[in-house]
Amino acid sequence: KSQFYPTRVKCSVWRNPEEFDEKSGTPLGIQTGGKMANPVPSACCMVLAAVVMVYAQRHSELDMQVQYERLGADVTMQCGAMDWDAAVTWSANGTDMDESHLNGSRLVLRNVDLTRTGQYACYEGSSWHLKYQTYLKVGTSPKEPVLMCRSNNYPKGFYCSWHLPSPTYIPNTFNITVMHGPRELVCEKDAFPKNRCHIRYLQLFSTVKYKVTLTVTNALGRNATTITFDEFTIVKPDPPENVVAKPVSNNPRRLEVRWQNPSSWPDPESFPLKFFLRYRPLILDQWQHVELSDGTSHTITDAYAGKEYIIQVAAKDNDIGTWSDWSAAVHATPWTEEPKHLTTEAPVAEGQTCRAARISPPRTAGGTAEPLQKERERESERDTPTPLMPPPQKTARRQPRPRCRGERQPPWARDRIIQLNRHAKDASLLRFMPTAPCCPRCHNTGDKTCQTHTGRGRGLETTMSLVRERPPPPAPRGGGAPKN
């Protein structure tokens, strides 16, 4: 089972040269002793040619047809002149269709989408002869086109371009008409892009409006749009070209910007342009703007030092039209001072070793140079690396000054000592230090009990040495009791 296509058949009958009279053009028959002739009759060519003509006539009626259907519609295809109840087989792009899509000998497709686009063929069930074939294209009718006219080479002319807001998936035909008052102008279509054409101005500074109508048509429908405008309202130059931004030497807040007129603007001297410059640092989102009436350069004086800037320029005719689109963005960073080094390299003659040159020591007040020996000593001191200083050591905490028992204590210290002694249940719980030697300021030399005290505020500790009992005084000679 396959689709049959007619082929060209060439039939040739070979005869013995002795059987044909070249002068009369009539056959001579077989001569005695001649070679045997080919048994294929001359009527063979006539039979084969007739067969080819029959098939060619039959298949000429099955030329490929194109069928357009709307997206989402129901499509019904009939198998040529076959009866409704005839046994047929349908194929799509060489693949047999399921019988669920058949209604008798007709093919029914419900809610077709773009995947249904392709070649469909119908074959007779018993002989598998091709009875019908078509190419189905699914698409939509065109919506209202978008039309725009602009003059970027004023005063030579203007161009109009168009496009559809959504695709139709099938071929479309566009027809544009330009009227200037009662007169129709020729719109020369470009080879690329195909959706644009140019119109030349026949009269400058005209007050008559232009009217442009665009009509789009395809196999499923048509649509159109019309715009009307004045000559000066569509003037819009192309963006400036070759925009360059450079830092200004020794000026950390300046940037120099240069650009060129758009190459499509034919006569900048007769029709001068003005420019609009915007710039901002990358760290900010707010633009700063400068409008320039003439010239193709500008110096930015309020840039942030060391910050990268983004810069763009637009152009416009001095008197008419609208601003162009922004140029391609360029980046630049203001000048920054290079860090200064302590040593400088002196020029070295060829063949010498490069050594660091240092500034010579100052001369004395008398104007004479210092002795060479001292000069060398200073140089050696400079070359000697400074030793690393050891880390600072923690200073020992100041020890409390020992105080004698007889010294006068502050009132808060005495209260603290009394409180500690009063609440101590055991001598091991007392926060007392060992007995300290008596200070020389003690007046009572016989009293060996000393106390130490540290006071740096009410919340700090107060320490006191353990108090030892005084030795009892000597007994009186009279044997009486000791006096209290």
mmCIF file with all atom_site columns, N, CA and C in Angstrom, residues 150-154 157-159 196 198 234-238 262 264-266:
data_model
loop_
_atom_site.group_PDB
_atom_site.id
_atom_site.type_symbol
_atom_site.label_atom_id
_atom_site.label_alt_id
_atom_site.label_comp_id
_atom_site.label_asym_id
_atom_site.label_entity_id
_atom_site.label_seq_id
_atom_site.pdbx_PDB_ins_code
_atom_site.Cartn_x
_atom_site.Cartn_y
_atom_site.Cartn_z
_atom_site.occupancy
_atom_site.B_iso_or_equiv
_atom_site.pdbx_formal_charge
_atom_site.auth_seq_id
_atom_site.auth_comp_id
_atom_site.auth_asym_id
_atom_site.auth_atom_id
_atom_site.pdbx_PDB_model_num
ATOM 1  N N  . ARG A 1 150 ? 7.642  57.268 10.473 1.00 0.00 ? 150 ARG A N  1
ATOM 2  C CA . ARG A 1 150 ? 8.689  58.038 11.140 1.00 0.00 ? 150 ARG A CA 1
ATOM 3  C C  . ARG A 1 150 ? 9.662  58.584 10.105 1.00 0.00 ? 150 ARG A C  1
ATOM 4  N N  . SER A 1 151 ? 10.188 59.771 10.397 1.00 0.00 ? 151 SER A N  1
ATOM 5  C CA . SER A 1 151 ? 11.186 60.394 9.525  1.00 0.00 ? 151 SER A CA 1
ATOM 6  C C  . SER A 1 151 ? 12.493 60.519 10.299 1.00 0.00 ? 151 SER A C  1
ATOM 7  N N  . ASN A 1 152 ? 13.452 59.651 9.971  1.00 0.00 ? 152 ASN A N  1
ATOM 8  C CA . ASN A 1 152 ? 14.763 59.701 10.612 1.00 0.00 ? 152 ASN A CA 1
ATOM 9  C C  . ASN A 1 152 ? 15.825 60.322 9.699  1.00 0.00 ? 152 ASN A C  1
ATOM 10 N N  . ASN A 1 153 ? 15.425 60.749 8.491  1.00 0.00 ? 153 ASN A N  1
ATOM 11 C CA . ASN A 1 153 ? 16.367 61.381 7.554  1.00 0.00 ? 153 ASN A CA 1
ATOM 12 C C  . ASN A 1 153 ? 15.763 62.672 6.991  1.00 0.00 ? 153 ASN A C  1
ATOM 13 N N  . TYR A 1 154 ? 15.062 63.387 7.835  1.00 0.00 ? 154 TYR A N  1
ATOM 14 C CA . TYR A 1 154 ? 14.435 64.639 7.404  1.00 0.00 ? 154 TYR A CA 1
ATOM 15 C C  . TYR A 1 154 ? 15.516 65.588 6.859  1.00 0.00 ? 154 TYR A C  1
ATOM 16 N N  . GLY A 1 157 ? 12.644 62.302 3.435  1.00 0.00 ? 157 GLY A N  1
ATOM 17 C CA . GLY A 1 157 ? 11.395 61.562 3.367  1.00 0.00 ? 157 GLY A CA 1
ATOM 18 C C  . GLY A 1 157 ? 11.095 60.886 4.686  1.00 0.00 ? 157 GLY A C  1
ATOM 19 N N  . PHE A 1 158 ? 10.239 59.878 4.636  1.00 0.00 ? 158 PHE A N  1
ATOM 20 C CA . PHE A 1 158 ? 9.898  59.116 5.837  1.00 0.00 ? 158 PHE A CA 1
ATOM 21 C C  . PHE A 1 158 ? 9.613  57.681 5.422  1.00 0.00 ? 158 PHE A C  1
ATOM 22 N N  . TYR A 1 159 ? 9.488  56.820 6.409  1.00 0.00 ? 159 TYR A N  1
ATOM 23 C CA . TYR A 1 159 ? 9.172  55.415 6.151  1.00 0.00 ? 159 TYR A CA 1
ATOM 24 C C  . TYR A 1 159 ? 8.029  54.988 7.066  1.00 0.00 ? 159 TYR A C  1
ATOM 25 N N  . ARG A 1 196 ? 8.270  47.085 5.636  1.00 0.00 ? 196 ARG A N  1
ATOM 26 C CA . ARG A 1 196 ? 8.592  48.510 5.666  1.00 0.00 ? 196 ARG A CA 1
ATOM 27 C C  . ARG A 1 196 ? 8.697  49.045 4.246  1.00 0.00 ? 196 ARG A C  1
ATOM 28 N N  . HIS A 1 198 ? 9.396  53.067 1.998  1.00 0.00 ? 198 HIS A N  1
ATOM 29 C CA . HIS A 1 198 ? 9.861  54.451 2.076  1.00 0.00 ? 198 HIS A CA 1
ATOM 30 C C  . HIS A 1 198 ? 9.046  55.350 1.158  1.00 0.00 ? 198 HIS A C  1
ATOM 31 N N  . ILE A 1 234 ? 6.288  63.505 12.837 1.00 0.00 ? 234 ILE A N  1
ATOM 32 C CA . ILE A 1 234 ? 6.913  62.177 12.747 1.00 0.00 ? 234 ILE A CA 1
ATOM 33 C C  . ILE A 1 234 ? 8.432  62.263 12.662 1.00 0.00 ? 234 ILE A C  1
ATOM 34 N N  . VAL A 1 235 ? 9.003  63.464 12.789 1.00 0.00 ? 235 VAL A N  1
ATOM 35 C CA . VAL A 1 235 ? 10.462 63.603 12.712 1.00 0.00 ? 235 VAL A CA 1
ATOM 36 C C  . VAL A 1 235 ? 11.063 63.088 14.020 1.00 0.00 ? 235 VAL A C  1
ATOM 37 N N  . LYS A 1 236 ? 11.887 62.082 13.909 1.00 0.00 ? 236 LYS A N  1
ATOM 38 C CA . LYS A 1 236 ? 12.544 61.468 15.073 1.00 0.00 ? 236 LYS A CA 1
ATOM 39 C C  . LYS A 1 236 ? 13.901 60.922 14.632 1.00 0.00 ? 236 LYS A C  1
ATOM 40 N N  . PRO A 1 237 ? 14.999 61.582 15.014 1.00 0.00 ? 237 PRO A N  1
ATOM 41 C CA . PRO A 1 237 ? 16.326 61.107 14.575 1.00 0.00 ? 237 PRO A CA 1
ATOM 42 C C  . PRO A 1 237 ? 16.692 59.771 15.219 1.00 0.00 ? 237 PRO A C  1
ATOM 43 N N  . ASP A 1 238 ? 17.693 59.163 14.650 1.00 0.00 ? 238 ASP A N  1
ATOM 44 C CA . ASP A 1 238 ? 18.289 57.979 15.266 1.00 0.00 ? 238 ASP A CA 1
ATOM 45 C C  . ASP A 1 238 ? 19.166 58.406 16.444 1.00 0.00 ? 238 ASP A C  1
ATOM 46 N N  . PRO A 1 262 ? 23.951 61.191 14.324 1.00 0.00 ? 262 PRO A N  1
ATOM 47 C CA . PRO A 1 262 ? 23.579 59.936 13.645 1.00 0.00 ? 262 PRO A CA 1
ATOM 48 C C  . PRO A 1 262 ? 23.877 60.026 12.152 1.00 0.00 ? 262 PRO A C  1
ATOM 49 N N  . SER A 1 264 ? 22.411 58.705 9.739  1.00 0.00 ? 264 SER A N  1
ATOM 50 C CA . SER A 1 264 ? 21.217 58.787 8.899  1.00 0.00 ? 264 SER A CA 1
ATOM 51 C C  . SER A 1 264 ? 20.681 60.203 8.777  1.00 0.00 ? 264 SER A C  1
ATOM 52 N N  . TRP A 1 265 ? 21.167 61.136 9.606  1.00 0.00 ? 265 TRP A N  1
ATOM 53 C CA . TRP A 1 265 ? 20.707 62.519 9.526  1.00 0.00 ? 265 TRP A CA 1
ATOM 54 C C  . TRP A 1 265 ? 21.477 63.222 8.400  1.00 0.00 ? 265 TRP A C  1
ATOM 55 N N  . PRO A 1 266 ? 20.815 63.608 7.294  1.00 0.00 ? 266 PRO A N  1
ATOM 56 C CA . PRO A 1 266 ? 21.559 63.993 6.084  1.00 0.00 ? 266 PRO A CA 1
ATOM 57 C C  . PRO A 1 266 ? 22.230 65.360 6.161  1.00 0.00 ? 266 PRO A C  1
#
